Coordinates of C-alpha atoms in Angstrom, one line a residue:
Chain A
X1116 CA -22.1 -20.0 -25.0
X1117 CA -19.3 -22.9 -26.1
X1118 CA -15.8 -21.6 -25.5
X1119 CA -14.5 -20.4 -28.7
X1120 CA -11.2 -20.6 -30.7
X1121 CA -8.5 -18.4 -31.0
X1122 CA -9.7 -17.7 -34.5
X1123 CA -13.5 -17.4 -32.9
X1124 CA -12.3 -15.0 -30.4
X1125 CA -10.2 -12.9 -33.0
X1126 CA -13.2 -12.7 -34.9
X1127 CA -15.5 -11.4 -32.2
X1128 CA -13.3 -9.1 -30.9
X1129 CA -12.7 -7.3 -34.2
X1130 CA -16.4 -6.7 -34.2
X1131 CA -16.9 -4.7 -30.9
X1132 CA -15.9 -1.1 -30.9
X1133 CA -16.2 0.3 -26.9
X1134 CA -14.3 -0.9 -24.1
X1135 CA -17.7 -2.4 -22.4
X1136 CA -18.2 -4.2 -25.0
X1137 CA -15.0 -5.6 -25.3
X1138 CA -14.9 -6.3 -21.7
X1139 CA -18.3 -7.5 -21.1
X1140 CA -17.4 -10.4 -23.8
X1141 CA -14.2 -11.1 -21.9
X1142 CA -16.7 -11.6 -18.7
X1143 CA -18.9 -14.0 -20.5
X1144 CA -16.0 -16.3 -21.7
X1145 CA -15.4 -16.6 -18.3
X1146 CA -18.8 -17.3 -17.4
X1147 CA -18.6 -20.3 -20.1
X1148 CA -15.6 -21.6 -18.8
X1149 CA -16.3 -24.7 -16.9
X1150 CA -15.5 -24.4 -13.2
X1151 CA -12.8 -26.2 -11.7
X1152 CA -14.3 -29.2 -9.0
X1153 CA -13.5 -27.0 -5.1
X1154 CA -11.2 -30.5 -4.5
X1155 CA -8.9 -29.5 -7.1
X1156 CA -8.4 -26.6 -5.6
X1157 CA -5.1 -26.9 -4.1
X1158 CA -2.3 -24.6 -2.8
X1159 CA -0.4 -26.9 -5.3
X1160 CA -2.5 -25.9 -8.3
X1161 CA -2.4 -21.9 -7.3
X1162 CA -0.6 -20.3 -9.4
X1163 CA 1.8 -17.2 -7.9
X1164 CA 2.0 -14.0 -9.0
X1165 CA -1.8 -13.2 -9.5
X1166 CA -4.1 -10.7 -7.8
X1167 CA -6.7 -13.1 -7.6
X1168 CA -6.8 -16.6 -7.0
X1169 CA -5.6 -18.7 -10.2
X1170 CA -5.7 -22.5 -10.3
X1171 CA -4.4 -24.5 -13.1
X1172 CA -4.9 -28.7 -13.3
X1173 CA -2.9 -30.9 -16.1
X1174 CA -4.0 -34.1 -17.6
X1175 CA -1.9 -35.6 -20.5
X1176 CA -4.3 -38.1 -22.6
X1177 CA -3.0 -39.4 -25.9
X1178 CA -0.1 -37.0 -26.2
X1179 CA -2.4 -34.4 -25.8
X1180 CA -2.4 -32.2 -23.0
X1181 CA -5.6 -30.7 -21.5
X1182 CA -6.4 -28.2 -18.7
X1183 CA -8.8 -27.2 -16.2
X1184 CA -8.0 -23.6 -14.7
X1185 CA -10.2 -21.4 -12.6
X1186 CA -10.1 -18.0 -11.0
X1187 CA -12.3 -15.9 -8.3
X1188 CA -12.3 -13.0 -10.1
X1189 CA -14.7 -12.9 -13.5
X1190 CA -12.2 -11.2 -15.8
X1191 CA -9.8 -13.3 -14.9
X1192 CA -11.5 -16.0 -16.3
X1193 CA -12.6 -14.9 -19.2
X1194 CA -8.9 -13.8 -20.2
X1195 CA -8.2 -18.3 -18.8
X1196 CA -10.6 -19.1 -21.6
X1197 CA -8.7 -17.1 -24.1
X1198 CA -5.6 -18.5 -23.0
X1199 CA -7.4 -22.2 -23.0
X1200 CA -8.6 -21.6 -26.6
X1201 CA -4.9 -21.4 -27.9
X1202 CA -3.3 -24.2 -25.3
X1203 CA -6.1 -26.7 -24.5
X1204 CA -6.1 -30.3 -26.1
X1205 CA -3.2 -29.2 -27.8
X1206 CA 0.0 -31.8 -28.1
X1207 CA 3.1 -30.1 -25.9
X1208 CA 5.0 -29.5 -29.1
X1209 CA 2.1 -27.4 -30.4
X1210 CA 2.5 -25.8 -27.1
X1211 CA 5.8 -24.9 -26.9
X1212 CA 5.7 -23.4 -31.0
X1213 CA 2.8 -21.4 -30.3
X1214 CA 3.7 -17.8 -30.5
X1215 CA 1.6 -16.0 -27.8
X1216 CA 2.6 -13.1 -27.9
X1217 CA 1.3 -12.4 -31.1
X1218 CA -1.8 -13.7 -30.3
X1219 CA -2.4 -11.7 -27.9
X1220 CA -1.1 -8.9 -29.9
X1221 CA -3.6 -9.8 -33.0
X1222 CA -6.1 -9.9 -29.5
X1223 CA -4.9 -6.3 -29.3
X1224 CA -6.3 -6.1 -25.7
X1225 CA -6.9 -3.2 -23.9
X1226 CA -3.9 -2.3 -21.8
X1227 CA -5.6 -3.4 -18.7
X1228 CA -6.3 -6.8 -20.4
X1229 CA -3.2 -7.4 -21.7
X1230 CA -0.4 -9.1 -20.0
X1231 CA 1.8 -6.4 -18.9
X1232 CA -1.2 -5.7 -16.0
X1233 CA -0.9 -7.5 -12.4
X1234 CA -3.8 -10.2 -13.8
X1235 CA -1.2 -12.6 -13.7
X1236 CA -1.9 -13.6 -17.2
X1237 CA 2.2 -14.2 -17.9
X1238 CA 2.8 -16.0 -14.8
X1239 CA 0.0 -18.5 -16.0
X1240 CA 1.1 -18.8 -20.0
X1241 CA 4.7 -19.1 -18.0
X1242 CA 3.0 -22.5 -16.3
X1243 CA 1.6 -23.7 -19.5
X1244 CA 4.5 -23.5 -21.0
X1245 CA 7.1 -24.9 -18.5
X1246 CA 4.5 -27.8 -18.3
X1247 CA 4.3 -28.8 -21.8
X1248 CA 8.3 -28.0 -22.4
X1249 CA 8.7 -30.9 -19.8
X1250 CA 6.2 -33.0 -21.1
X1251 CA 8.4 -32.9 -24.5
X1252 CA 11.3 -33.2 -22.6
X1253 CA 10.1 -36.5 -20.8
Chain B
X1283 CA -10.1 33.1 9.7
X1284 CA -9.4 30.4 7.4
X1285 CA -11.1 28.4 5.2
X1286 CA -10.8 24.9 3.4
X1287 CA -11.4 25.6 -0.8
X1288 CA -11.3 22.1 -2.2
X1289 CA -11.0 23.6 -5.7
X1290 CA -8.2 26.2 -4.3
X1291 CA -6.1 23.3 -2.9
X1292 CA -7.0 20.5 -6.3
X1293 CA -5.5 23.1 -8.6
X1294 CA -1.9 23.2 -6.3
X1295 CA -1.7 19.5 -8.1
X1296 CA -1.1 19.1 -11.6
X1297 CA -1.6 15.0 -11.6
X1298 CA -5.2 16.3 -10.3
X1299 CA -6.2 17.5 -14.1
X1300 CA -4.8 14.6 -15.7
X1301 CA -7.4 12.6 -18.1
X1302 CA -7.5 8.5 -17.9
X1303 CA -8.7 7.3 -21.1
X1304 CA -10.1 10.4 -21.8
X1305 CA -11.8 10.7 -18.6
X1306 CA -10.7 12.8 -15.7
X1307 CA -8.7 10.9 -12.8
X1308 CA -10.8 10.1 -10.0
X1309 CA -7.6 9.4 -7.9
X1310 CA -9.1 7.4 -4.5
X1311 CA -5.5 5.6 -3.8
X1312 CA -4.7 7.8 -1.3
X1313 CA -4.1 5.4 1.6
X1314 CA -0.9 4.0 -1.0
X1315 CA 0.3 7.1 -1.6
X1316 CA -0.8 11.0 -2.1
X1317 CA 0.0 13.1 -5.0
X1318 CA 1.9 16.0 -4.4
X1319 CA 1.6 19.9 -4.5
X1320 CA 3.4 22.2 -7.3
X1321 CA 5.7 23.8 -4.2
X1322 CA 7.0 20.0 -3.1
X1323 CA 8.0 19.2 -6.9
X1324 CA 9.3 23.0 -7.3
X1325 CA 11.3 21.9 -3.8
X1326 CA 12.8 18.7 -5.9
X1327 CA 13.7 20.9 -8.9
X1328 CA 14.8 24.2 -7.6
X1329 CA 17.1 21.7 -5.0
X1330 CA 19.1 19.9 -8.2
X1331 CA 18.5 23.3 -10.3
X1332 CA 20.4 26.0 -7.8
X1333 CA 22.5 24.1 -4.8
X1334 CA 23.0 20.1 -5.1
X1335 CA 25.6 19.0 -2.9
X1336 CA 26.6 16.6 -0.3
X1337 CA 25.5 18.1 3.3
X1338 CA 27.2 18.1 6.0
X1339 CA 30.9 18.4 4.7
X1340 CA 31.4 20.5 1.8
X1341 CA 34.1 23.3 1.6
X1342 CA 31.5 25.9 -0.6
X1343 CA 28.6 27.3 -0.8
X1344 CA 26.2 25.0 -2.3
X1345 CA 27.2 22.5 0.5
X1346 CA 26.1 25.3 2.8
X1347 CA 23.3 26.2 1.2
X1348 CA 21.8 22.4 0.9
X1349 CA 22.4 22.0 4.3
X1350 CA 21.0 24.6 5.7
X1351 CA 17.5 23.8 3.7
X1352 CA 18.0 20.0 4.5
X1353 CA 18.8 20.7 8.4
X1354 CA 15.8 23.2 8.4
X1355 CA 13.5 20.5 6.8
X1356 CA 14.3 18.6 10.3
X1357 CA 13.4 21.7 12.5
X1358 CA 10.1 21.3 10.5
X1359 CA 9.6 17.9 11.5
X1360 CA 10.4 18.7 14.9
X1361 CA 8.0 21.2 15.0
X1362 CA 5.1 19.1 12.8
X1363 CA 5.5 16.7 15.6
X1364 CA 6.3 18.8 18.8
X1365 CA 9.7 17.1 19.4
X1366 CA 11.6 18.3 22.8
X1367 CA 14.9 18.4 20.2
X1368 CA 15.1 18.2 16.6
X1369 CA 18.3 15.7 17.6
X1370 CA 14.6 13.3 17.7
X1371 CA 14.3 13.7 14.3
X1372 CA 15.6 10.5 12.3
X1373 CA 15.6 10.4 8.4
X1374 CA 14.7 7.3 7.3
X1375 CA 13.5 5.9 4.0
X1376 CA 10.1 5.4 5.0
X1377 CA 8.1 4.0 7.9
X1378 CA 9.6 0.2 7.2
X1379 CA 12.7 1.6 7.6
X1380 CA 12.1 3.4 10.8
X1381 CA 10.3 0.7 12.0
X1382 CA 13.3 -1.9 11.5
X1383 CA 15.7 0.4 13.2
X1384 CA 13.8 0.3 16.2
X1385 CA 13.3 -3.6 15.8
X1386 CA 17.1 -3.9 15.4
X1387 CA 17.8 -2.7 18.1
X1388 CA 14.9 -4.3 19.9
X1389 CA 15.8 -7.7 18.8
X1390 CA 19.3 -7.2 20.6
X1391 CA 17.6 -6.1 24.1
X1392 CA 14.9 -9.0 24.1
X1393 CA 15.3 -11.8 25.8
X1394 CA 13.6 -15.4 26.0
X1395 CA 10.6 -15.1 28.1
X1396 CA 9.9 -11.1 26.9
X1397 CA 6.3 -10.1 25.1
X1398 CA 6.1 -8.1 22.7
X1399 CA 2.4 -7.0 21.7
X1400 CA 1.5 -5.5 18.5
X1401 CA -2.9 -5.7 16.9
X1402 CA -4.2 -7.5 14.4
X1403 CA -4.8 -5.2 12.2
X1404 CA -1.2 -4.5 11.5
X1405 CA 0.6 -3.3 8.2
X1406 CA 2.6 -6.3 7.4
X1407 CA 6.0 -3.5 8.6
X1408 CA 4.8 -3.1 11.8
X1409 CA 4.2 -7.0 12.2
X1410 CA 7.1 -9.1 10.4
X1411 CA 9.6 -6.7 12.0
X1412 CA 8.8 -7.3 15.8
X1413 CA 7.8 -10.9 14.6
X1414 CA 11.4 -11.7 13.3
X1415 CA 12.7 -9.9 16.3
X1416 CA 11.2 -12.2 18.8
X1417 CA 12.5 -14.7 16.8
X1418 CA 15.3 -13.8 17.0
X1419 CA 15.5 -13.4 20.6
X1420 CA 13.7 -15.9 21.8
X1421 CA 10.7 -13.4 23.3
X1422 CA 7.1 -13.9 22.4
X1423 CA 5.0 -12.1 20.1
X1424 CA 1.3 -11.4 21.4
X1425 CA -1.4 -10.3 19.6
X1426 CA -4.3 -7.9 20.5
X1427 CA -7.5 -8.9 18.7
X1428 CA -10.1 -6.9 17.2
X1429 CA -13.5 -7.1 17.0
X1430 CA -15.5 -7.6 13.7
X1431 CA -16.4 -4.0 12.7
X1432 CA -12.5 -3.4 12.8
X1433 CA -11.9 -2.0 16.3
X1434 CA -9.4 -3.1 18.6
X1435 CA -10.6 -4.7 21.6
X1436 CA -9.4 -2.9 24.7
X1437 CA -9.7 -5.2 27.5
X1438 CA -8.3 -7.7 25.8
X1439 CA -5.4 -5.7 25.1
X1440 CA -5.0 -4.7 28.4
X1441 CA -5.0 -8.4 29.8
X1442 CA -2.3 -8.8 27.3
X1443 CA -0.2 -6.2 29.0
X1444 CA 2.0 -7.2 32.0
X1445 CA 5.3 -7.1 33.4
X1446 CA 6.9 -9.3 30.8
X1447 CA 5.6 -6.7 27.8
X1448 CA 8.8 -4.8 26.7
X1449 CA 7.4 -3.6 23.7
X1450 CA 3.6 -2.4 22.2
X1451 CA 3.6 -1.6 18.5
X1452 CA 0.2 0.2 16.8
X1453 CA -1.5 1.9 14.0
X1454 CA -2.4 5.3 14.8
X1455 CA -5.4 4.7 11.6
X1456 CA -5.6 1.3 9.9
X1457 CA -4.7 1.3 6.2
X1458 CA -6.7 -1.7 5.5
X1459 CA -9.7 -0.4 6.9
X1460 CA -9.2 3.0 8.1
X1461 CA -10.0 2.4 12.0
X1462 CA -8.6 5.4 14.0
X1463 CA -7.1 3.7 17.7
X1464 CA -7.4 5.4 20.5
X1465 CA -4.1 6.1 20.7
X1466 CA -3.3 7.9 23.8
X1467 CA -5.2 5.6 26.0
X1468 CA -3.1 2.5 24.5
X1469 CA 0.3 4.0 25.0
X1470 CA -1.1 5.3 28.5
X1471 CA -2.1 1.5 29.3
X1472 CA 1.4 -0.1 27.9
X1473 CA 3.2 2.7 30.0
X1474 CA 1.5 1.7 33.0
X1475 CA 3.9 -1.6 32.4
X1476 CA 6.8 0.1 31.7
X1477 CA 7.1 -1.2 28.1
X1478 CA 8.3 1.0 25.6
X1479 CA 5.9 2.1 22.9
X1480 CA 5.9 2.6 19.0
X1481 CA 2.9 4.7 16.8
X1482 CA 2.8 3.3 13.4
X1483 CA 1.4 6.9 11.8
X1484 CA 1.8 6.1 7.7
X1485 CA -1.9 6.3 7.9
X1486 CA -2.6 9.1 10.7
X1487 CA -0.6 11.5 10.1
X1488 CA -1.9 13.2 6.6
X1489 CA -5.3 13.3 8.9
X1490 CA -4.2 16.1 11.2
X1491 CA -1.6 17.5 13.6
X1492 CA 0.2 15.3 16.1
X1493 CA 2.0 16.0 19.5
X1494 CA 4.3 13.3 20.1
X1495 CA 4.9 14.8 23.8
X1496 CA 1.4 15.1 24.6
X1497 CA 0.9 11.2 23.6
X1498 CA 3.2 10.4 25.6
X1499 CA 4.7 7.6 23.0
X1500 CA 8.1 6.6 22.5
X1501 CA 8.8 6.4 19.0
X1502 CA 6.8 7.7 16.2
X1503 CA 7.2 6.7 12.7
X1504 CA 6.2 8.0 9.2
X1505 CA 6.5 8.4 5.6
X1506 CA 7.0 11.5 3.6
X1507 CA 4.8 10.3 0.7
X1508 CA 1.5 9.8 1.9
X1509 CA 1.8 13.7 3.3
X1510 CA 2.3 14.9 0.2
X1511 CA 5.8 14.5 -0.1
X1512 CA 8.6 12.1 -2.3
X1513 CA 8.8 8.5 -2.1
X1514 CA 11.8 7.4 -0.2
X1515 CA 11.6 9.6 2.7
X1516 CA 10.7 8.7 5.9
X1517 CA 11.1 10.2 9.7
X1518 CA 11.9 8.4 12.8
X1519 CA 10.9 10.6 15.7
X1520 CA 12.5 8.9 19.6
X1521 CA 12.7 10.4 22.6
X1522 CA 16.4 11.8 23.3
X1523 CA 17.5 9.3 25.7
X1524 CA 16.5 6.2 24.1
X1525 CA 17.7 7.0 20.5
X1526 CA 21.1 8.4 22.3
X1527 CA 22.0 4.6 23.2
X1528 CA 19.8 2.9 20.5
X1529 CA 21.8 0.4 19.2
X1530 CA 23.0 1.9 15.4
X1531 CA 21.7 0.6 12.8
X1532 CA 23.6 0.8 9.6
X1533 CA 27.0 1.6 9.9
X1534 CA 29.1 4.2 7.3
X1535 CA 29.8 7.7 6.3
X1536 CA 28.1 10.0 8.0
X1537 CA 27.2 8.3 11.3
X1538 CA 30.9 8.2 12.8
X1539 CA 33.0 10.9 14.7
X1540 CA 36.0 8.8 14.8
X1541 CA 37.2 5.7 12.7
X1542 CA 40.5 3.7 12.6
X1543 CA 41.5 0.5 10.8
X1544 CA 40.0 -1.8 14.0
X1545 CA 37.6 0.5 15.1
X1546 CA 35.1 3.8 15.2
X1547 CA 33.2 5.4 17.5
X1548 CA 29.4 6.8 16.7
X1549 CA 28.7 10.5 16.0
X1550 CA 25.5 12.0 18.1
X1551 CA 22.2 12.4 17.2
X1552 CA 20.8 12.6 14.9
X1553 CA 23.6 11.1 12.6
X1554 CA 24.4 8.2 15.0
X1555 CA 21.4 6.8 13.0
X1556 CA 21.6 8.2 9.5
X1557 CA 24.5 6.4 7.4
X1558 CA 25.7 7.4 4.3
X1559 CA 24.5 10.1 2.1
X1560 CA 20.8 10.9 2.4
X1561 CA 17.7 11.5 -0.2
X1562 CA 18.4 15.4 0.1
X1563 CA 16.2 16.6 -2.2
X1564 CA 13.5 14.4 -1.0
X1565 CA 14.4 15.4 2.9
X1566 CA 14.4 19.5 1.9
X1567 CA 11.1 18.6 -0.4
X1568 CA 9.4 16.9 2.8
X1569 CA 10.1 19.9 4.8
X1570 CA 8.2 21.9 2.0
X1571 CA 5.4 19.7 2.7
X1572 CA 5.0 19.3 6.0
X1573 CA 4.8 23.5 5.9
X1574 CA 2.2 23.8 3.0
X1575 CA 0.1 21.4 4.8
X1576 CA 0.9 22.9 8.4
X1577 CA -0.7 26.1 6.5
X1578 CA -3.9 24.5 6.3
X1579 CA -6.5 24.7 8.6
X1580 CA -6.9 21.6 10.4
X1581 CA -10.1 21.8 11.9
X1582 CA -12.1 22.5 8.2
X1583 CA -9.4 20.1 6.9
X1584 CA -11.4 17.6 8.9
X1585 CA -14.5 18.4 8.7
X1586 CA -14.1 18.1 4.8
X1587 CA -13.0 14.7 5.6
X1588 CA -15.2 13.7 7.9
X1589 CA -17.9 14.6 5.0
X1590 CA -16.0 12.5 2.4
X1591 CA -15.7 9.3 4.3
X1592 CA -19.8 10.1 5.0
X1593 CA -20.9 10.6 2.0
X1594 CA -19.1 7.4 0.8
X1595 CA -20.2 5.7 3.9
X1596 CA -23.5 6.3 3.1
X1597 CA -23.8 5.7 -0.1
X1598 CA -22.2 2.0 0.4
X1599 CA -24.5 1.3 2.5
X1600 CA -27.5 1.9 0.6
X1601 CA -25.8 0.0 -2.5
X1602 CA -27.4 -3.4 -3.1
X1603 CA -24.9 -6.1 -3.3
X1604 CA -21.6 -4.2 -1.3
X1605 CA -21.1 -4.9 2.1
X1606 CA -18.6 -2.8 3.7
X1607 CA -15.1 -4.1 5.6
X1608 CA -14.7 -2.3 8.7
X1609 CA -17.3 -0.6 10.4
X1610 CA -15.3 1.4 13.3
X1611 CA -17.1 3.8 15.0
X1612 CA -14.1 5.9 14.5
X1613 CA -12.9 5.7 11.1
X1614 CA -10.6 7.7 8.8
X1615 CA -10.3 7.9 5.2
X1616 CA -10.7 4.8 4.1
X1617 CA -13.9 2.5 2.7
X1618 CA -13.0 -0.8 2.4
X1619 CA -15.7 -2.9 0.9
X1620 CA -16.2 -6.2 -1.1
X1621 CA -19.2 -7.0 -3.2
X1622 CA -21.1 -10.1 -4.0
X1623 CA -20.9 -8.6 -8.2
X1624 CA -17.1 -9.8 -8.7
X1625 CA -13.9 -10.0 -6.9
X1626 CA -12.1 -7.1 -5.9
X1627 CA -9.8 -7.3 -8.8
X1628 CA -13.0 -6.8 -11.0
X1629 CA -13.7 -4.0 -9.0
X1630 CA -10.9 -2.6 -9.6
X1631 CA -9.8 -2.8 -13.5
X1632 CA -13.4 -2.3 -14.1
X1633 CA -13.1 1.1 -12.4
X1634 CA -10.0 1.8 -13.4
X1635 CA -11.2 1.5 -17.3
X1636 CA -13.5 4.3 -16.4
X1637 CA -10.5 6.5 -14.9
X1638 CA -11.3 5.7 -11.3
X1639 CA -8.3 4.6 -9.2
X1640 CA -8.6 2.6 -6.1
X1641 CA -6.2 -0.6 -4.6
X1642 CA -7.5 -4.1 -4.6
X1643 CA -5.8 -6.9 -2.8
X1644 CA -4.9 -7.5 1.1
X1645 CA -3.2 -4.2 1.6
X1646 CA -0.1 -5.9 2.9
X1647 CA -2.5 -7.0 5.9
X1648 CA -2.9 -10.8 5.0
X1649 CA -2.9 -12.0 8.5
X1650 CA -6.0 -9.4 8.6
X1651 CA -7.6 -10.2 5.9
X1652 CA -7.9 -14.1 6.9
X1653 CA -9.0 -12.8 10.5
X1654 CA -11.8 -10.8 8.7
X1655 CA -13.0 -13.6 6.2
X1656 CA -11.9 -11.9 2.7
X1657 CA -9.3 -12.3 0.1
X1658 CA -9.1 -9.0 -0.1
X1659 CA -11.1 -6.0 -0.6
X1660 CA -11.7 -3.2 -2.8
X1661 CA -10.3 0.1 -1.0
X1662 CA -11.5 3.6 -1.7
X1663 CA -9.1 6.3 0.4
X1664 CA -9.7 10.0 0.5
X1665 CA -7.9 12.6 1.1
X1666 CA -8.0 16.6 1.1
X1667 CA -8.3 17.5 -2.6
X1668 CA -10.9 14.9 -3.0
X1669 CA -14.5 16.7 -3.5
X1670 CA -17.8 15.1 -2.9
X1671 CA -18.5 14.6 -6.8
X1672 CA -15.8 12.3 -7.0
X1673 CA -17.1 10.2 -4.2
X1674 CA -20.2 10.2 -6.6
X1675 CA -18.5 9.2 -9.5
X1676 CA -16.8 6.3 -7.3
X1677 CA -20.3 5.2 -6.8
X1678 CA -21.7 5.7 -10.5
X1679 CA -18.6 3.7 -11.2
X1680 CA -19.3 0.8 -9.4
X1681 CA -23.1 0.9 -10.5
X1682 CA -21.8 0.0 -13.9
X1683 CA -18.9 -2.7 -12.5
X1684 CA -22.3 -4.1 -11.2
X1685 CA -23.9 -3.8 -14.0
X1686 CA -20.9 -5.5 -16.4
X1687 CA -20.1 -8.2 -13.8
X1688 CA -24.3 -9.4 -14.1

């Protein structure tokens, strides 16, 4: 399937009622996330604080900023492509007002979904932040 | 004669009959930390409800009365571990902690050109402590390989021993993988060169009785939470004459029998060791632990283990797709496993959604987990209240992580 968009994935969510269901279409985002190339894979582009292994590349084209991210672990990257639906191609100053927390609120993720687990979703909306605060700031 | 009822012992835990998402806990995370009997939290309450005080010094009753049960908690431990003297008997917070008190003092006896030798399949507290210390000193830090089912690899460890080893540092049972060491025939072997010998036993010593004189060791280290006792309690068990002139390790209340303005001089053992006011309720609750377990019969104790770790064992292997980590022909407690469905941090929220818990990650072994080839694993740990349907549910559990990850 083509990655969705925050309004997309609001929308699909809304319509599953058990936790498989839920999670089995956080899986498949994943699955439709394009992988990151193995050379990109850096210790510079890991990203700290995750269980599994997160990876996060930056490319600023026309004001807009656009990443590639991967992850070993499925779920993982199915909650990237959420994140990737709200930040990527985005302009830095879209970025930075964004308001992700209710997002992922309106989400209303499970408790093991959600940022509060060790998944390392905050350490990487951390990163996307930082980075497009000091693109604006260049 | 006694007998081992799993459902006699489960309903001495209340966490046991909790519900996860309206399922019931399937607790596997034993290896991290066990849950604990009604009599250990009654120990905790009826502690603060009836005689809190400081030991040791009080003027009254309660200060007699806490330390009689926190002083008795220690002739428990000497007993658990067949001390010569309870003065062995260290309090500690945990294993790290007795580990660093022995590496302290290490670290200031080592000198350039000294070995020390610890496995790889260390807990990263039994391998960053003697690691700094031989940095410190200048000394050498050797490493005894295993093989690649998990087992340590005895003549290579005994090449590694010779005159220049001052120290060898082991798991009794790895916590990664669950590999149970010959024990006795290591320490026998570092003996032989005269170096002094620690037993890492935060993973052995839920698993049955130990007799510290009969291994012959020098220093034994555990932690009162993964015997069904608190968090923040630990034991430090050395023979007499070492600990006697170990060099002390934090310095306070407590641990003095003289101080002026420019200088003190160190109270005996065991306080020599112990600064500062201690975790008594979790000391007097550890004692309670040590006996409800001591109750237990240890030989069907096993044996229900033994058929735990089986059945689990066997069921892995027949299970398309999971390849076990650590294949020891003499294992304990723990299946470590990875699977070809997702990473182990799939494995585990996956399971956990379905009220299963087990850890995921490197098991503060990374060094081991890069020897072995993984990121990590998936770990499944059993202990005594565990029954053989739960084992089945693990497995029905990860049929359906399979099953989601397709």
């Amino acid at each position: 399937m083509a990655l969705p968009s925050t309004d997309e994935i609001l929308e699909d969510l809304e319509f599953f009622d058990d936790w498989e269901e839920r999670y089995k279409y956080i899986i498949d985002l994943g699955k439709a996330l394009p992988a990151m190339d193995e050379s990109l894979r850096t210790p510079e582009r890991l990203v700290k604080g995750c269980q599994s292994s997160v990876w996060i590349d930056v490319d600023l084209q026309d004001d807009v900023l656009h990443f590639v991210v991967d992850s070993d672990a499925h779920i993982v990257r199915g909650l990237l492509a959420v994140v990737m639906a709200a930040y990527s191609g985005k302009s830095p100053e879209d970025i930075v007002a964004f308001d992700v927390d209710s997002y992922f609120q309106k989400l209303d993720l499970e408790r093991h979904l959600s940022p509060t687990r060790g998944n390392g979703l905050r350490a990487i909306v951390a990163k996307i932040q930082a980075i497009a605060k000091a693109t604006v700031a260049a | 004669m006694m007998s081992f009822d799993v459902n006699a012992i489960r309903e001495q835990f209340p966490i046991l009959s909790r519900q996860i998402d309206g399922q019931p806990l399937v607790y596997l995370d034993n290896a991290a930390t066990t849950q604990k009997p009604q009599c250990v939290i009654d120990a905790i309450v009826n502690y603060y409800s009836t005689c809190n005080s400081n030991v040791h010094r009080g003027a009254h009753r309660l200060a007699d009365e806490a330390t009689r049960l926190y002083e008795g908690a220690r002739d428990t431990v000497a007993e658990f571990l067949q001390a010569n003297a309870r003065e062995e008997v260290i309090w500690t917070g945990g294993t790290t902690e007795a580990i660093n008190i022995v590496a302290n003092g290490l670290g200031q006896m080592l000198k350039p050109g000294d070995e020390v030798l610890v496995t790889e399949m260390e807990h990263h507290a039994n391998l960053i402590t003697w690691q700094q210390a031989c940095k410190r000193a200048g000394a050498s830090l050797k490493i005894a390989p295993i093989n690649d089912a998990g087992e340590l690899m005895l003549d290579a460890y005994e090449q590694l021993l010779n005159s220049n080893t001052k120290f060898v540092a082991f798991p009794q049972v790895s916590n990664a993988l669950g590999t149970l060491n010959p024990i006795k025939s290591l320490i026998a072997k570092a003996k032989a060169v005269n170096a002094l010998v620690l037993v890492d036993g935060a993973q052995g010593i839920a698993h049955g009785p130990v007799n510290v004189q009969e291994l012959g060791c020098d220093f034994y280290a555990f932690s009162a939470h993964k015997l069904f006792g608190p968090t923040g309690v630990g034991v430090l068990w050395g023979r007499q004459e070492l600990l006697a002139s170990w060099p002390v390790w934090q310095v306070g209340g407590e641990m003095i029998s003289s101080v002026s303005y420019q200088d003190a001089q160190w109270n005996v053992l065991p306080y020599r060791l112990e600064a500062g006011t201690p975790h008594i309720a979790g000391v007097i609750a550890t004692g309670e632990a040590i006996r409800w377990f001591m109750a237990l019969d240890m030989a069907a104790l096993a044996a229900h283990e033994a058929a735990l770790l089986a059945s689990a064992t066997e069921q892995a292997e027949a299970f398309e797709g999971l390849r076990i980590v650590g294949s020891a022909q003499q294992k304990m407690g723990v299946l470590s496993f990875v699977m070809d469905a997702g990473h182990p941090a799939d494995i585990g929220f996956l399971l956990d959604r379905q009220g299963i818990a087990i850890r995921t990650g490197h098991h503060c072994a990374e060094p081991l987990m890069g020897r072995l080839g993984v990121p990590g694993t998936a770990r499944a740990s059993f202990s005594i209240y565990n029954t053989l349907a739960e084992v089945d549910a693990l497995f029905a559990g990860l049929s359906k992580v399979k099953m989601m990850l397709a």
